[in-house]
Amino acid sequence: MVQNKKIPDSAQPGPEKQILIAAKEVFLEKGFDGARMQEIADKAALNKALLHYYYRSKEKLYRVIVKDIMDQFFPVVFGVFDETGSLSDKITRFFDLYIGFLLDNPLVPQFIIAEIVRKPEMLMEFFSGPMESGVILQLSELIDECVRKGEMRPIPTEEFLMNLISLSVFPIIAKPILMNFLEKDDKEYNELINERKRVTADFFIRAIK
Amino acid sequence: MVQNKKIPDSAQPGPEKQILIAAKEVFLEKGFDGARMQEIADKAALNKALLHYYYRSKEKLYRVIVKDIMDQFFPVVFGVFDETGSLSDKITRFFDLYIGFLLDNPLVPQFIIAEIVRKPEMLMEFFSGPMESGVILQLSELIDECVRKGEMRPIPTEEFLMNLISLSVFPIIAKPILMNFLEKDDKEYNELINERKRVTADFFIRAIK
DNA sequence: AATATATTTAACCGTTTGGTCAAATATACA
DNA sequence: TGTATATTTGACCAAACGGTTAAATATATT
């Protein structure tokens, strides 16, 4: 028997999974350059050589983590534009879900932005997959339909999408700066963002009317 | 004579200035962790030991560069809200100037966001200075006045400011992702952003009406 | 229990990194 | 010109890094 691992599936608990959990924490916080294999090993309470035994190299391990993070980030949330309801309802629901997700996982967008700038070639290969779901075409059709029904003015799909994402994501990734700028502590800032779920939806809906 | 340097002022051309130029390039592109002293030396066409002769350590040099970048980023652009003209004019002018600056210096916001996440303590000390210019108070008064005159609906200053910055900055820092997502090449994307100067101002003005 | 295989460890390796230093060179001043 | 000081260099260093390996240990199968 060549394959005789006790736990061949890395989704099960065990050293492989421990490594993934620790690696995700460290890579999210420090990025590829800042992450240390020793720190990952320490956090997983395992010998450093095990990381190489299971994942060959730092880069290979990084790729596994990146895929995991990407699958998390390119969210089903865009599915809200499929659901029934008025355009306003959809937009309100989008901001509620998306900002909610970002509040729960603030390191995820920070990681993607920081790493895409520093190691673009490493991240880019993971973009083709989730992207091809036809979100843009689908959104385009929705906008056309709403314009016909007089629910909104005509707006280029690119602008619509960019503004949607900008207004959701930026306040999260720039949190350390904006906290300081607006003189809020952590709790106050999170409350501000929570209010933004409603406030920004309102802002957006008025803008496209 | 204790001080006998030929060129004591680092603002003048010479090795000190060469180092600063090269260091800024490398730090902007690679960040603190990714930057190599040797690469800075090579780019400046100088011996590596000179970097330490003039700036002691990597961290000291980094601090000088960060201050330089910060002074660039916290822009006089906010001054547009002081100028005469209608609120719409001010907002239009803001997006025109700010997005224009960001298009000319895309690495600057990318650097700040990426580094604030990775090395918050290093960047934070530079924020107190430029921030205390009372921009928020000033903007608050402007909003109050415009609400009184019926030029806009009441909006919390924090939201007003966050949206202003989010809509300007995010499309720049997320450029690599959004380019791929919207299937644009570099030239097309920059044209898109250029159009955003007008389009986003329009979007914003409608939203606050 | 015996054997084969999978897992884990400690010690080690080559390279790269930020940083140092003594010697060499250029410059200013007497 | 001679001398003091500022500048520049190449050679070097200790530490940290990712990665390897041989030996030790655990596990499953017969």
XYZ file of C-alpha atoms (C1' of nucleotides) in Angstrom:
478
model
C 0.000 0.000 0.000
C 1.515 3.281 -1.056
C -1.064 5.600 0.450
C -1.407 4.739 4.102
C -1.936 8.073 5.830
C -4.087 7.963 8.904
C -5.828 11.141 7.790
C -5.346 11.660 4.078
C -8.005 14.389 3.895
C -6.685 17.773 4.990
C -10.236 18.815 5.806
C -10.195 16.512 8.826
C -8.610 17.565 12.112
C -4.954 16.621 12.489
C -1.565 18.121 11.723
C -2.417 19.089 8.129
C -5.462 21.012 9.252
C -3.587 22.543 12.199
C -0.974 23.837 9.794
C -3.618 25.355 7.535
C -5.322 27.116 10.427
C -2.041 28.524 11.745
C -0.777 29.442 8.280
C -3.984 31.287 7.480
C -3.691 33.333 10.645
C -0.072 34.246 10.028
C -0.365 34.942 6.292
C -3.504 37.042 6.832
C -1.755 39.150 9.417
C 1.766 39.371 7.990
C 1.503 38.683 4.272
C 3.877 36.433 2.349
C 7.043 38.453 2.948
C 6.345 39.065 6.618
C 5.229 35.526 7.432
C 7.765 33.143 9.005
C 7.563 29.389 8.674
C 8.783 29.079 12.270
C 5.930 31.262 13.514
C 3.403 29.103 11.689
C 4.981 25.994 13.203
C 4.922 27.533 16.690
C 1.298 28.597 16.338
C 0.360 25.085 15.206
C 2.506 23.633 18.008
C 4.346 21.449 15.500
C 7.874 20.954 14.278
C 8.874 23.251 11.432
C 9.950 20.323 9.265
C 6.355 19.141 9.234
C 5.295 22.182 7.237
C 7.691 21.092 4.514
C 6.714 17.469 4.863
C 3.089 18.283 4.123
C 3.364 21.336 1.866
C 6.869 21.201 0.328
C 7.598 24.949 0.411
C 6.444 28.271 1.794
C 5.072 29.244 -1.599
C 3.080 26.030 -2.005
C 1.557 26.501 1.438
C 0.818 30.120 0.624
C -1.031 29.122 -2.536
C -3.294 26.773 -0.592
C -4.127 29.555 1.858
C -4.725 32.076 -0.911
C -7.182 29.807 -2.655
C -9.011 29.311 0.614
C -9.202 33.060 1.257
C -10.291 33.810 -2.290
C -13.109 31.326 -2.198
C -14.278 33.078 0.938
C -14.033 36.567 -0.470
C -15.710 36.260 -3.840
C -18.930 35.880 -2.249
C -22.216 34.341 -2.911
C -23.319 37.764 -1.758
C -23.565 38.884 -5.353
C -26.397 36.403 -5.555
C -28.667 38.954 -3.887
C -29.176 40.573 -7.266
C -30.802 37.357 -8.397
C -33.414 37.286 -5.681
C -36.881 38.722 -5.993
C -37.790 42.175 -4.714
C -37.351 45.776 -5.779
C -33.983 47.219 -6.770
C -33.892 49.164 -3.507
C -34.418 45.978 -1.559
C -31.613 44.267 -3.403
C -29.187 47.112 -2.800
C -30.149 47.348 0.859
C -29.655 43.636 1.228
C -26.318 43.747 -0.571
C -24.808 46.310 1.776
C -26.237 44.527 4.780
C -24.744 41.167 3.809
C -21.465 42.394 2.370
C -20.555 44.895 5.084
C -21.636 42.274 7.601
C -19.223 39.769 6.108
C -16.426 42.340 6.014
C -16.998 43.282 9.658
C -16.652 39.618 10.604
C -13.547 39.120 8.443
C -11.722 42.444 8.282
C -8.343 40.840 7.579
C -9.574 39.208 4.379
C -9.963 42.361 2.238
C -6.865 43.858 3.845
C -4.877 40.787 2.900
C -6.104 40.740 -0.683
C -5.383 44.413 -1.269
C -1.994 44.335 0.414
C -0.888 41.177 -1.366
C -2.244 42.049 -4.773
C 0.030 45.065 -4.707
C 3.124 43.199 -3.518
C 2.729 39.797 -5.173
C 0.288 40.325 -8.055
C 1.373 37.327 -10.089
C 0.753 34.993 -7.146
C -2.809 36.120 -6.554
C -3.923 36.728 -10.106
C -4.153 33.085 -11.084
C -6.945 32.644 -8.574
C -9.050 35.393 -10.059
C -10.086 33.866 -13.339
C -12.167 31.147 -11.705
C -14.565 32.986 -9.410
C -14.815 35.873 -11.841
C -16.292 34.018 -14.735
C -19.617 33.614 -13.014
C -21.024 36.293 -15.289
C -21.787 38.737 -12.501
C -21.151 41.704 -14.755
C -23.399 40.569 -17.583
C -26.098 39.680 -15.140
C -25.827 43.021 -13.363
C -25.866 44.755 -16.727
C -29.187 43.171 -17.581
C -30.655 44.084 -14.215
C -29.642 47.722 -14.681
C -31.157 47.787 -18.196
C -34.390 46.385 -16.892
C -34.571 48.836 -13.987
C -33.848 51.750 -16.298
C -36.688 50.614 -18.575
C -39.018 50.407 -15.606
C -37.919 53.875 -14.522
C -36.551 52.622 -11.208
C -33.173 54.193 -11.854
C -31.286 56.398 -14.275
C -28.851 54.831 -16.746
C -25.445 54.232 -15.190
C -22.500 52.320 -16.694
C -22.324 48.883 -15.107
C -18.646 49.417 -14.271
C -19.435 52.510 -12.247
C -22.355 50.839 -10.534
C -20.191 47.922 -9.467
C -17.141 49.994 -8.515
C -19.198 52.259 -6.279
C -20.964 49.337 -4.687
C -17.677 47.708 -3.742
C -15.758 50.902 -2.947
C -18.342 52.075 -0.434
C -18.406 48.658 1.252
C -14.755 47.671 1.313
C -12.718 50.835 1.693
C -13.893 51.805 5.183
C -12.840 48.326 6.317
C -9.382 48.197 4.804
C -8.604 51.784 5.794
C -9.950 51.268 9.298
C -6.706 52.046 11.151
C -6.363 55.346 9.323
C -10.003 56.373 9.440
C -10.306 55.461 13.121
C -7.508 57.872 13.882
C -8.845 60.465 11.476
C -12.371 60.427 12.873
C -11.111 60.050 16.452
C -13.077 56.895 17.186
C -12.000 53.898 19.219
C -12.443 50.368 17.969
C -15.944 49.898 19.339
C -17.199 53.252 18.088
C -15.777 52.637 14.656
C -17.445 49.239 14.323
C -20.748 50.825 15.331
C -20.218 53.458 12.660
C -19.677 50.749 10.057
C -22.719 48.892 11.293
C -24.830 51.989 10.754
C -23.313 52.282 7.310
C -25.197 49.164 6.275
C -28.371 51.267 6.206
C -26.910 54.704 5.607
C -24.826 53.695 2.611
C -27.662 51.771 1.022
C -29.744 54.922 1.312
C -26.892 56.997 -0.096
C -26.501 54.638 -3.032
C -30.188 54.400 -3.851
C -30.528 58.183 -3.948
C -27.492 58.438 -6.197
C -28.900 56.208 -8.889
C -32.432 57.611 -8.834
C 34.632 72.476 12.759
C 32.457 69.539 13.598
C 30.033 69.870 10.738
C 31.993 69.994 7.534
C 29.864 68.094 5.063
C 30.040 69.323 1.529
C 26.291 68.988 1.201
C 24.731 68.997 4.644
C 21.217 69.541 3.306
C 19.594 66.341 2.077
C 17.328 68.405 -0.139
C 20.290 69.186 -2.395
C 21.457 66.771 -5.070
C 24.141 64.335 -3.918
C 24.345 60.912 -2.352
C 21.857 61.652 0.420
C 19.245 62.748 -2.062
C 20.036 59.863 -4.414
C 19.448 57.440 -1.577
C 16.120 59.039 -0.749
C 14.941 58.853 -4.352
C 15.947 55.210 -4.702
C 14.579 54.270 -1.276
C 11.237 55.865 -2.039
C 10.948 53.894 -5.258
C 11.800 50.592 -3.607
C 9.735 51.067 -0.446
C 6.716 52.232 -2.461
C 6.876 49.158 -4.645
C 7.942 46.482 -2.152
C 6.971 47.757 1.297
C 9.214 47.525 4.357
C 9.436 43.728 4.494
C 9.972 43.284 0.771
C 12.487 46.093 0.364
C 16.202 45.218 0.296
C 18.931 47.628 1.301
C 21.081 46.206 -1.487
C 18.416 46.996 -4.086
C 18.192 50.567 -2.853
C 21.961 50.879 -3.043
C 22.035 49.426 -6.562
C 19.253 51.735 -7.736
C 21.126 54.708 -6.300
C 24.391 53.385 -7.805
C 26.086 53.636 -4.428
C 27.770 51.357 -1.958
C 25.412 49.733 0.502
C 27.442 50.930 3.471
C 26.578 54.492 2.490
C 22.923 53.899 3.315
C 23.952 53.092 6.868
C 26.455 55.930 6.971
C 23.731 58.452 6.195
C 20.636 56.833 7.712
C 21.903 54.388 10.362
C 19.371 51.607 9.762
C 16.696 50.352 7.414
C 14.015 51.454 9.848
C 15.409 54.978 10.171
C 15.541 55.307 6.398
C 12.017 53.924 6.132
C 10.747 56.528 8.588
C 12.164 59.344 6.491
C 10.469 57.971 3.386
C 7.171 57.429 5.182
C 7.101 61.021 6.388
C 7.771 62.170 2.849
C 4.977 60.030 1.437
C 2.524 61.061 4.130
C 3.113 64.745 3.534
C 2.323 64.079 -0.089
C -0.823 62.100 0.555
C -2.661 64.238 3.052
C -3.312 66.699 0.466
C -3.964 70.324 0.207
C -6.796 68.993 -1.929
C -9.091 69.219 1.067
C -8.609 72.939 0.695
C -11.136 72.947 -2.146
C -13.902 73.038 0.435
C -12.586 76.431 1.499
C -12.824 77.983 -1.926
C -15.785 79.957 -3.200
C -18.488 78.412 -5.349
C -21.502 76.173 -4.898
C -21.345 72.872 -3.054
C -21.654 71.033 -6.359
C -18.682 72.931 -7.716
C -16.613 72.063 -4.675
C -17.446 68.373 -4.900
C -16.781 68.288 -8.631
C -13.476 70.014 -8.077
C -12.563 67.649 -5.239
C -12.992 64.512 -7.320
C -11.196 66.104 -10.240
C -8.158 67.076 -8.170
C -8.037 64.050 -5.887
C -8.568 61.359 -8.515
C -6.121 63.248 -10.700
C -3.504 63.098 -7.972
C -4.179 59.411 -7.376
C -3.858 58.626 -11.075
C -0.464 60.329 -11.100
C 0.683 58.585 -7.905
C -1.100 55.224 -7.737
C 1.597 53.640 -5.581
C 1.094 56.150 -2.798
C -2.353 55.023 -1.597
C -1.411 51.386 -2.275
C 1.653 51.793 -0.087
C -0.229 53.452 2.756
C -2.988 50.851 2.823
C -0.628 47.897 2.504
C 1.780 49.192 5.140
C -0.820 50.390 7.612
C -2.016 46.827 7.822
C 1.439 45.280 8.169
C 3.302 47.894 10.209
C 0.616 50.012 11.864
C 2.782 51.273 14.712
C 5.376 52.599 12.260
C 2.908 54.634 10.219
C 0.606 55.824 12.964
C 3.030 58.298 14.492
C 2.897 60.318 11.299
C -0.866 60.697 11.349
C -1.323 63.077 14.238
C 0.384 65.945 12.447
C -1.446 66.291 9.137
C -4.741 65.291 10.705
C -5.054 68.116 13.178
C -5.748 70.629 10.444
C -9.376 70.659 11.516
C -10.685 69.293 8.244
C -13.541 67.487 9.942
C -14.761 70.475 11.923
C -14.522 72.647 8.863
C -16.399 70.132 6.717
C -18.994 69.803 9.448
C -19.697 73.521 9.307
C -19.918 73.483 5.531
C -22.471 70.661 5.642
C -24.535 72.482 8.277
C -24.565 75.604 6.174
C -25.536 73.764 3.002
C -28.315 71.939 4.815
C -29.643 75.287 6.072
C -29.558 76.663 2.546
C -31.368 73.575 1.285
C -28.502 72.566 -0.998
C -28.304 69.108 0.527
C -29.996 66.818 3.011
C -28.432 66.296 6.449
C -25.701 63.654 6.387
C -23.277 62.741 9.186
C -19.905 64.301 8.479
C -18.218 60.925 8.952
C -20.314 59.337 6.227
C -19.824 62.302 3.914
C -16.052 62.089 4.289
C -15.833 58.305 4.130
C -17.833 58.163 0.917
C -15.825 60.970 -0.625
C -12.559 59.138 0.026
C -13.850 55.602 -0.620
C -15.139 56.482 -4.069
C -11.854 58.185 -4.977
C -9.253 55.894 -3.512
C -10.591 52.356 -3.730
C -10.678 52.051 -7.527
C -6.997 53.049 -7.512
C -5.726 50.665 -4.853
C -7.819 47.784 -6.160
C -6.800 48.480 -9.737
C -5.145 45.100 -10.410
C -8.249 43.240 -9.264
C -10.812 45.502 -10.884
C -8.907 45.569 -14.158
C -9.141 41.818 -14.306
C -12.721 41.803 -13.106
C -13.931 44.344 -15.661
C -11.716 42.892 -18.378
C -9.930 46.149 -19.142
C -6.289 46.665 -20.039
C -4.175 49.308 -18.364
C -5.047 52.087 -20.786
C -8.758 51.351 -20.765
C -8.823 51.255 -16.997
C -7.091 54.609 -16.647
C -9.615 56.096 -19.065
C -12.384 54.663 -16.960
C -10.921 56.303 -13.863
C -10.529 59.543 -15.735
C -14.219 59.504 -16.601
C -14.946 58.785 -12.972
C -13.797 62.303 -12.109
C -17.049 63.589 -13.607
C -19.265 60.553 -13.194
C -18.506 60.069 -9.517
C -18.977 63.732 -8.716
C -22.390 63.480 -10.357
C -23.126 60.292 -8.433
C -22.140 61.912 -5.148
C -24.081 65.124 -5.710
C -27.268 63.202 -6.469
C -26.776 61.082 -3.366
C -26.683 64.019 -0.985
C -29.548 65.975 -2.603
C 5.153 -10.135 17.397
C 7.163 -8.802 13.157
C 7.355 -5.949 9.387
C 6.428 -2.142 6.426
C 5.032 2.320 6.076
C 3.687 6.853 7.730
C 4.849 10.493 10.881
C 7.769 13.369 13.746
C 11.916 15.230 15.532
C 16.476 17.579 16.279
C 20.323 18.859 14.168
C 22.133 20.799 10.331
C 22.983 23.527 5.732
C 23.486 27.153 2.257
C 21.867 31.696 1.365
C 20.362 36.078 2.209
C 19.783 39.760 5.197
C 20.820 44.099 7.815
C 24.663 45.897 9.618
C 29.884 46.907 10.840
C 34.676 48.283 10.214
C 39.251 49.350 8.961
C 41.345 51.015 5.206
C 41.332 54.032 1.163
C 40.099 58.233 -1.098
C 38.414 62.802 -1.754
C 37.833 67.450 0.015
C 38.466 71.684 2.698
C 41.395 74.565 5.096
C 45.965 76.229 7.120
C 51.769 71.529 0.395
C 50.387 69.285 4.534
C 46.955 67.985 7.644
C 42.513 67.202 9.432
C 38.050 65.853 8.363
C 34.422 64.014 5.534
C 33.227 60.479 2.349
C 33.429 55.989 0.075
C 34.664 51.313 -0.489
C 35.171 46.155 -0.188
C 35.523 42.720 2.865
C 33.423 40.827 6.567
C 29.959 39.240 10.443
C 26.181 37.379 13.197
C 21.516 36.372 12.866
C 17.566 34.803 10.539
C 15.705 32.564 6.891
C 13.712 28.541 4.029
C 14.727 24.141 3.442
C 16.961 19.171 4.044
C 18.142 14.818 6.192
C 18.958 10.867 8.872
C 17.383 8.929 12.660
C 13.564 8.027 15.927
C 8.819 7.014 16.797
C 4.075 5.824 15.986
C 0.701 3.199 13.419
C -1.483 -0.279 10.650
C -1.459 -4.831 8.620
C -0.140 -9.662 8.546
